[in-house]
Short mmCIF file of C-alpha atoms in Angstrom, two decimals:
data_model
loop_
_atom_site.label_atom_id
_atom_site.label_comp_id
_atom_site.label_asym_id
_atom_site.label_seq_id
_atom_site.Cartn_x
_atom_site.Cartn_y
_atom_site.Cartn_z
CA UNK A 204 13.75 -4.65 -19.49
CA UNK A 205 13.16 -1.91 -16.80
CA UNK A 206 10.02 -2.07 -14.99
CA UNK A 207 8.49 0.90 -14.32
CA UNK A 208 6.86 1.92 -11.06
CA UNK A 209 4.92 4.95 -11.13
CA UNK A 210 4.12 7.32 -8.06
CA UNK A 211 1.41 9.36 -7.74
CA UNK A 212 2.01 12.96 -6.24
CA UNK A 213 -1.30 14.65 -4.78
CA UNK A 214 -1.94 18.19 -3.22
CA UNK A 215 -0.50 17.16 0.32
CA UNK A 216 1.09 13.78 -0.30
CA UNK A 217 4.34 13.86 2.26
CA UNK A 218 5.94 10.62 1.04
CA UNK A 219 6.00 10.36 -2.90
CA UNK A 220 9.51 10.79 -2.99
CA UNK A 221 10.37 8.37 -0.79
CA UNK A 222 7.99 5.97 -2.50
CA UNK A 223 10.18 7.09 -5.55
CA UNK A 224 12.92 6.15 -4.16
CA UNK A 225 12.49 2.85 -2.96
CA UNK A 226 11.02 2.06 -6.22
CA UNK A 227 14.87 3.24 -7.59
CA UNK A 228 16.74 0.82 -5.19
CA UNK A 229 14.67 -1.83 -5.30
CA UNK A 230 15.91 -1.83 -9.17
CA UNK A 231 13.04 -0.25 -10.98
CA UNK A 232 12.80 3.21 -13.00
CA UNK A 233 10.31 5.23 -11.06
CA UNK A 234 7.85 7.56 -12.82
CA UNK A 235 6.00 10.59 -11.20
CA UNK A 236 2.41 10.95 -11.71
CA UNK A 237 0.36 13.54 -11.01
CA UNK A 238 -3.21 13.64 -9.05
CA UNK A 239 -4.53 15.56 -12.06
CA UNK A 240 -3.38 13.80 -15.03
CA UNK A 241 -4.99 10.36 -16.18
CA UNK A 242 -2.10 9.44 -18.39
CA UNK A 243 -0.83 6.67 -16.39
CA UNK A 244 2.27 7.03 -19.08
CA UNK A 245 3.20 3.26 -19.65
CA UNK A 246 3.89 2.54 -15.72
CA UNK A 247 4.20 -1.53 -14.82
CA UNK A 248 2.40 -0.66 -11.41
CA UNK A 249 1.40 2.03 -9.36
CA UNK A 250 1.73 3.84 -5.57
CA UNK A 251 -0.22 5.70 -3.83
CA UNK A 252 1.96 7.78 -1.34
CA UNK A 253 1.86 8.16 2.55
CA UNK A 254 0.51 11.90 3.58
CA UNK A 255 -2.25 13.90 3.87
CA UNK A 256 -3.91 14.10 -0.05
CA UNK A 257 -6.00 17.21 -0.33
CA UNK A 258 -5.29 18.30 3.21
CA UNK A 259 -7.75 15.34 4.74
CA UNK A 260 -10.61 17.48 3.61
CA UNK A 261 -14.15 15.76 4.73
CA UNK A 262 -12.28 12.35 5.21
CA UNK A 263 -8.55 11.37 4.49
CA UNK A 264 -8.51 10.35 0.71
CA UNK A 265 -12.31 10.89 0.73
CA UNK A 266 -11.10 13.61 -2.34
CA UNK A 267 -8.43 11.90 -3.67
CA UNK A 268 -10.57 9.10 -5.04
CA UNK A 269 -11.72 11.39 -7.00
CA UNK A 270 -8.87 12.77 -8.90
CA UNK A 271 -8.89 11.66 -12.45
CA UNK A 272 -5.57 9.67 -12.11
CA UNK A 273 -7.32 7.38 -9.82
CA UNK A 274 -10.01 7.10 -12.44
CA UNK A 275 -7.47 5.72 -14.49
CA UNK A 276 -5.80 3.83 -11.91
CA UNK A 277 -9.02 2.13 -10.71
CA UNK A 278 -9.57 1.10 -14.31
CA UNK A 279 -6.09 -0.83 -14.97
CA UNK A 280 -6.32 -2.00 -11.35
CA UNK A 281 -9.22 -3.91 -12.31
CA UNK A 282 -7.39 -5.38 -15.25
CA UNK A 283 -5.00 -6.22 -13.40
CA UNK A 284 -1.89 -3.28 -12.66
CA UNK A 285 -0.15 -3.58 -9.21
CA UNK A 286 -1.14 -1.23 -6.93
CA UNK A 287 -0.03 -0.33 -3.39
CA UNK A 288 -1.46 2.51 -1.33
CA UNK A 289 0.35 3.30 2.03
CA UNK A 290 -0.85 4.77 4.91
CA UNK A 291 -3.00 7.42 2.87
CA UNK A 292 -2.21 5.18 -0.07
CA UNK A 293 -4.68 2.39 1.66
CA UNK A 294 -7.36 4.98 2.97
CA UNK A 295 -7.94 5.84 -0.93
CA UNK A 296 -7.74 2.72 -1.66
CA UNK A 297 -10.76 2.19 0.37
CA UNK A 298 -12.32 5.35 -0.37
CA UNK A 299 -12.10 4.05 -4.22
CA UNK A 300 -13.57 0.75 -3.27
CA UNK A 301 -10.78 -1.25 -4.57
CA UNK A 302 -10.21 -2.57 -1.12
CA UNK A 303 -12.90 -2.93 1.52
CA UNK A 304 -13.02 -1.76 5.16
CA UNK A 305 -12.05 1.90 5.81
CA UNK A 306 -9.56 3.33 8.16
CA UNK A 307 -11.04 5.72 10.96
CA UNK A 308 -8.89 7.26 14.07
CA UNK A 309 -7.06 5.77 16.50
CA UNK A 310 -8.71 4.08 19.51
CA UNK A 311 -6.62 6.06 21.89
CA UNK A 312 -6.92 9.34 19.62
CA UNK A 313 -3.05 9.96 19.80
CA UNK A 314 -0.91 9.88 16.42
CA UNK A 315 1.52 7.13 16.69
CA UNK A 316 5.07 7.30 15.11
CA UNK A 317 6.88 4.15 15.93
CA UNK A 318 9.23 1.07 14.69
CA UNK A 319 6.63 -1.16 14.48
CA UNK A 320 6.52 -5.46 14.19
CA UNK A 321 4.68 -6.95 11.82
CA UNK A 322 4.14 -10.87 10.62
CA UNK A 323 3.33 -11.32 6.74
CA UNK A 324 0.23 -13.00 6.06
CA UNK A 325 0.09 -14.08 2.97
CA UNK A 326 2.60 -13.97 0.05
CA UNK A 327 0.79 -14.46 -2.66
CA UNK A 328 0.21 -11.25 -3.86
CA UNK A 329 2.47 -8.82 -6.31
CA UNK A 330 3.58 -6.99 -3.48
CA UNK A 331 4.76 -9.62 -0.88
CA UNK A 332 5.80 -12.77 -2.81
CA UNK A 333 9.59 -12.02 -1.95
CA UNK A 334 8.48 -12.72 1.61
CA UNK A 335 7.97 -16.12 3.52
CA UNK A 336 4.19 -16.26 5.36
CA UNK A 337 4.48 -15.63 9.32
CA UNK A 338 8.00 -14.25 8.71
CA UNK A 339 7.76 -10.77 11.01
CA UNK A 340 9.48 -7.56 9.21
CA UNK A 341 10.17 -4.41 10.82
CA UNK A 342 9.17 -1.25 9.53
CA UNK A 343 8.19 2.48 10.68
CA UNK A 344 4.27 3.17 11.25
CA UNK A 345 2.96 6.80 11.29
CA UNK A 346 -0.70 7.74 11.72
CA UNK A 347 -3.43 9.28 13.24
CA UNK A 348 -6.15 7.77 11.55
CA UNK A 349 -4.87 4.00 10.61
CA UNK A 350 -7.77 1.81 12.89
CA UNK A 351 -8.75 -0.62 9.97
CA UNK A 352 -12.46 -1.33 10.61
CA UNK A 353 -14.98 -3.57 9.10
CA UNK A 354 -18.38 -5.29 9.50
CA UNK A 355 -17.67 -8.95 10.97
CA UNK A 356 -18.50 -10.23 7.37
CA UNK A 357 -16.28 -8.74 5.83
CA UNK A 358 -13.74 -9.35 7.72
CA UNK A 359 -14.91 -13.48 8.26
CA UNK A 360 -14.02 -12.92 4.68
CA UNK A 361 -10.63 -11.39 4.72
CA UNK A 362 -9.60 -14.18 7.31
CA UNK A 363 -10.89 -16.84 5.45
CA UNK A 364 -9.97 -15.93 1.61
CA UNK A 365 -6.20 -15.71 3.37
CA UNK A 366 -6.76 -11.79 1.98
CA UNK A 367 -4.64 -10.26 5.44
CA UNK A 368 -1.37 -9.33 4.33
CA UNK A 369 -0.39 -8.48 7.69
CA UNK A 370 -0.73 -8.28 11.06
CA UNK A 371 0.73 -5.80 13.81
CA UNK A 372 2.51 -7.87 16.18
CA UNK A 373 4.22 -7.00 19.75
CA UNK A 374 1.35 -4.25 20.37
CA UNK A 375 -1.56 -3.02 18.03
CA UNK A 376 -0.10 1.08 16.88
CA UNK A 377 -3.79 1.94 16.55
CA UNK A 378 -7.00 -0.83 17.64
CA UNK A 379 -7.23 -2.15 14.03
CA UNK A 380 -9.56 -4.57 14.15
CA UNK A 381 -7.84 -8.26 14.65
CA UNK A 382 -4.73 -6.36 14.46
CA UNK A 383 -4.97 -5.95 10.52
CA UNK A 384 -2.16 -3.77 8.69
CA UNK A 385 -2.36 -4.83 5.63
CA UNK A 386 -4.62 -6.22 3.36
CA UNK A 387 -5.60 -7.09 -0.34
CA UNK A 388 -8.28 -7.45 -2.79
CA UNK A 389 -9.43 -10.77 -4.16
CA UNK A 390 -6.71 -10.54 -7.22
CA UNK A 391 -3.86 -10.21 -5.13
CA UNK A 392 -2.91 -7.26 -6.97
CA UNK A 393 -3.89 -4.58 -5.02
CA UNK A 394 -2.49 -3.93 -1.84
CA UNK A 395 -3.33 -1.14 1.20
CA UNK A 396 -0.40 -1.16 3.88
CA UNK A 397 -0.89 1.72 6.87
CA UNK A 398 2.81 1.13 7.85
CA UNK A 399 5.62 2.63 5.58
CA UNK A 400 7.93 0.37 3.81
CA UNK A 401 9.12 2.81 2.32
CA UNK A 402 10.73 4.34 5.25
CA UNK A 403 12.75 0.84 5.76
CA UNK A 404 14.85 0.67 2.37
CA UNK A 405 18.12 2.02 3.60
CA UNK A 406 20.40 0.76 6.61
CA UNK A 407 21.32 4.69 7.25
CA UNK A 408 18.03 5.70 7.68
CA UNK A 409 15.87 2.71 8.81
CA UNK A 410 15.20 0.23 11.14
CA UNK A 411 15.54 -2.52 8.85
CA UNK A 412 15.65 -3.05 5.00
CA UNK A 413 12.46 -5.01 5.60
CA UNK A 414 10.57 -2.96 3.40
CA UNK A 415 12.56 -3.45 0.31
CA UNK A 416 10.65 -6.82 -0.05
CA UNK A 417 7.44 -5.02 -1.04
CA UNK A 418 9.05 -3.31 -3.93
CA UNK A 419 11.23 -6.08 -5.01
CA UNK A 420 8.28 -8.53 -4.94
CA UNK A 421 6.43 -6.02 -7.60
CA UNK A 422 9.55 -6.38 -9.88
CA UNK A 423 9.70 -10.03 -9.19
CA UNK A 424 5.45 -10.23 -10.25
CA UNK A 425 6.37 -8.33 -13.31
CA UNK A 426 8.95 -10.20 -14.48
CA UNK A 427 7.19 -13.59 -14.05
CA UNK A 428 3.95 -11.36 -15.95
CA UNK A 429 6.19 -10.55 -18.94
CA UNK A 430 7.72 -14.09 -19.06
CA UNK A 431 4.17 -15.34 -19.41
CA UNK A 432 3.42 -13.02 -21.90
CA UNK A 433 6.27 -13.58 -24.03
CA UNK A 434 5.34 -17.91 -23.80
CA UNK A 435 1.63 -17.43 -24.51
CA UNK A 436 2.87 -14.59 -27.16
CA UNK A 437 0.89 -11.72 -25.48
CA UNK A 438 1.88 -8.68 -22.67
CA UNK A 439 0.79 -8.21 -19.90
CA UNK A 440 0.56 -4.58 -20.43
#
């Protein structure tokens, strides 16, 4: 069976359809979804796109929360759906409340559009079990606003429930906080990434096909979800 990955397209998004894509080559069907529809039509998982939702209005994805497909997507989060917000994907993610922390400018106020290292922290969620933990990927980072912040508590917390999915290394793109890039909810299901693995799927046009892992470990999750389901005779959806 075909898993489905659904990506969301909102007033501004930029990189939907190379979310789309990936999806595609990673071996999954990819299904559009739009910011004002809460039909989530049947999708295995969900991402939220890279760009600029609702034109950064008040606070980048402060709006797109809002939107009723994230009512919807908030819901089957909770139950359990694979999400993955990138770059403006994770700072709705945050705005939602289905990750913690928030991201806020960059210390040194420039945008910063780079090839950028990275060592995976954790693999134990449905978006980076096809990695190995501390093995360093490569993949493009874009963003003017990607300095992940948090109270020490919180992010005592991250450290300790192993909840950092990655960490920028060979030079910090943007003074996030103990050089945090990506991190995940208590599940493991959800996922906010500020660099673009989406943008590393292709030898022609990337620096690596590092990023492939994130969408191959959601079909990899799913697969193991519907094998469970089929055992215990239930889905997962």
């Amino acid at each position: 069976m075909t898993m489905r990955i659904g990506v969301v397209t909102f007033p501004g998004s930029l990189d939907d359809g190379d979310a789309a894509r990936a999806a595609r080559i990673a071996g999954a069907e990819s299904v559009r979804l739009w910011h004002g529809d809460p039909d989530l039509h049947g999708v295995d998982a969900v991402v939220l796109p890279g760009g600029f939702s609702y034109g950064d209005a008040l606070r980048c994805g402060a709006i797109a929360r809002f939107a009723p497909v994230m009512e919807s997507i908030a819901d089957a989060a909770r139950g359990g759906l694979p999400v993955l917000g990138i770059c403006n994907g994770f700072q709705i993610l945050c705005e939602a409340h289905l990750l913690p922390g928030a991201l806020t400018r960059n210390q040194h106020l420039h945008f910063r559009n780079r090839d950028q290292h990275l060592r995976i922290g954790t693999t134990s969620t449905a978006w980076t079990n096809s990695f190995t933990e501390g093995q360093e990927i490569l993949i493009p980072v874009k963003n003017g606003e990607g300095c992940f912040v948090a109270d020490e508590r919180t992010l005592d917390e991250l450290e300790g429930e192993g909840r950092v999915v990655a960490r920028y290394t060979r030079g910090n793109p943007n003074g996030s906080q103990r050089d945090i890039a990506a991190i995940t909810n208590a599940a493991g299901n959800v996922v906010g990434i500020m660099p673009h693995p989406e943008h590393a799927v292709e030898a022609l046009t990337g620096p690596s096909l590092d990023g492939l892992g994130f969408f191959t470990s959601a079909l990899r999750h799913l697969a193991g979800s519907a094998a469970g389901g089929q055992l215990t005779g239930g889905a997962h959806r």
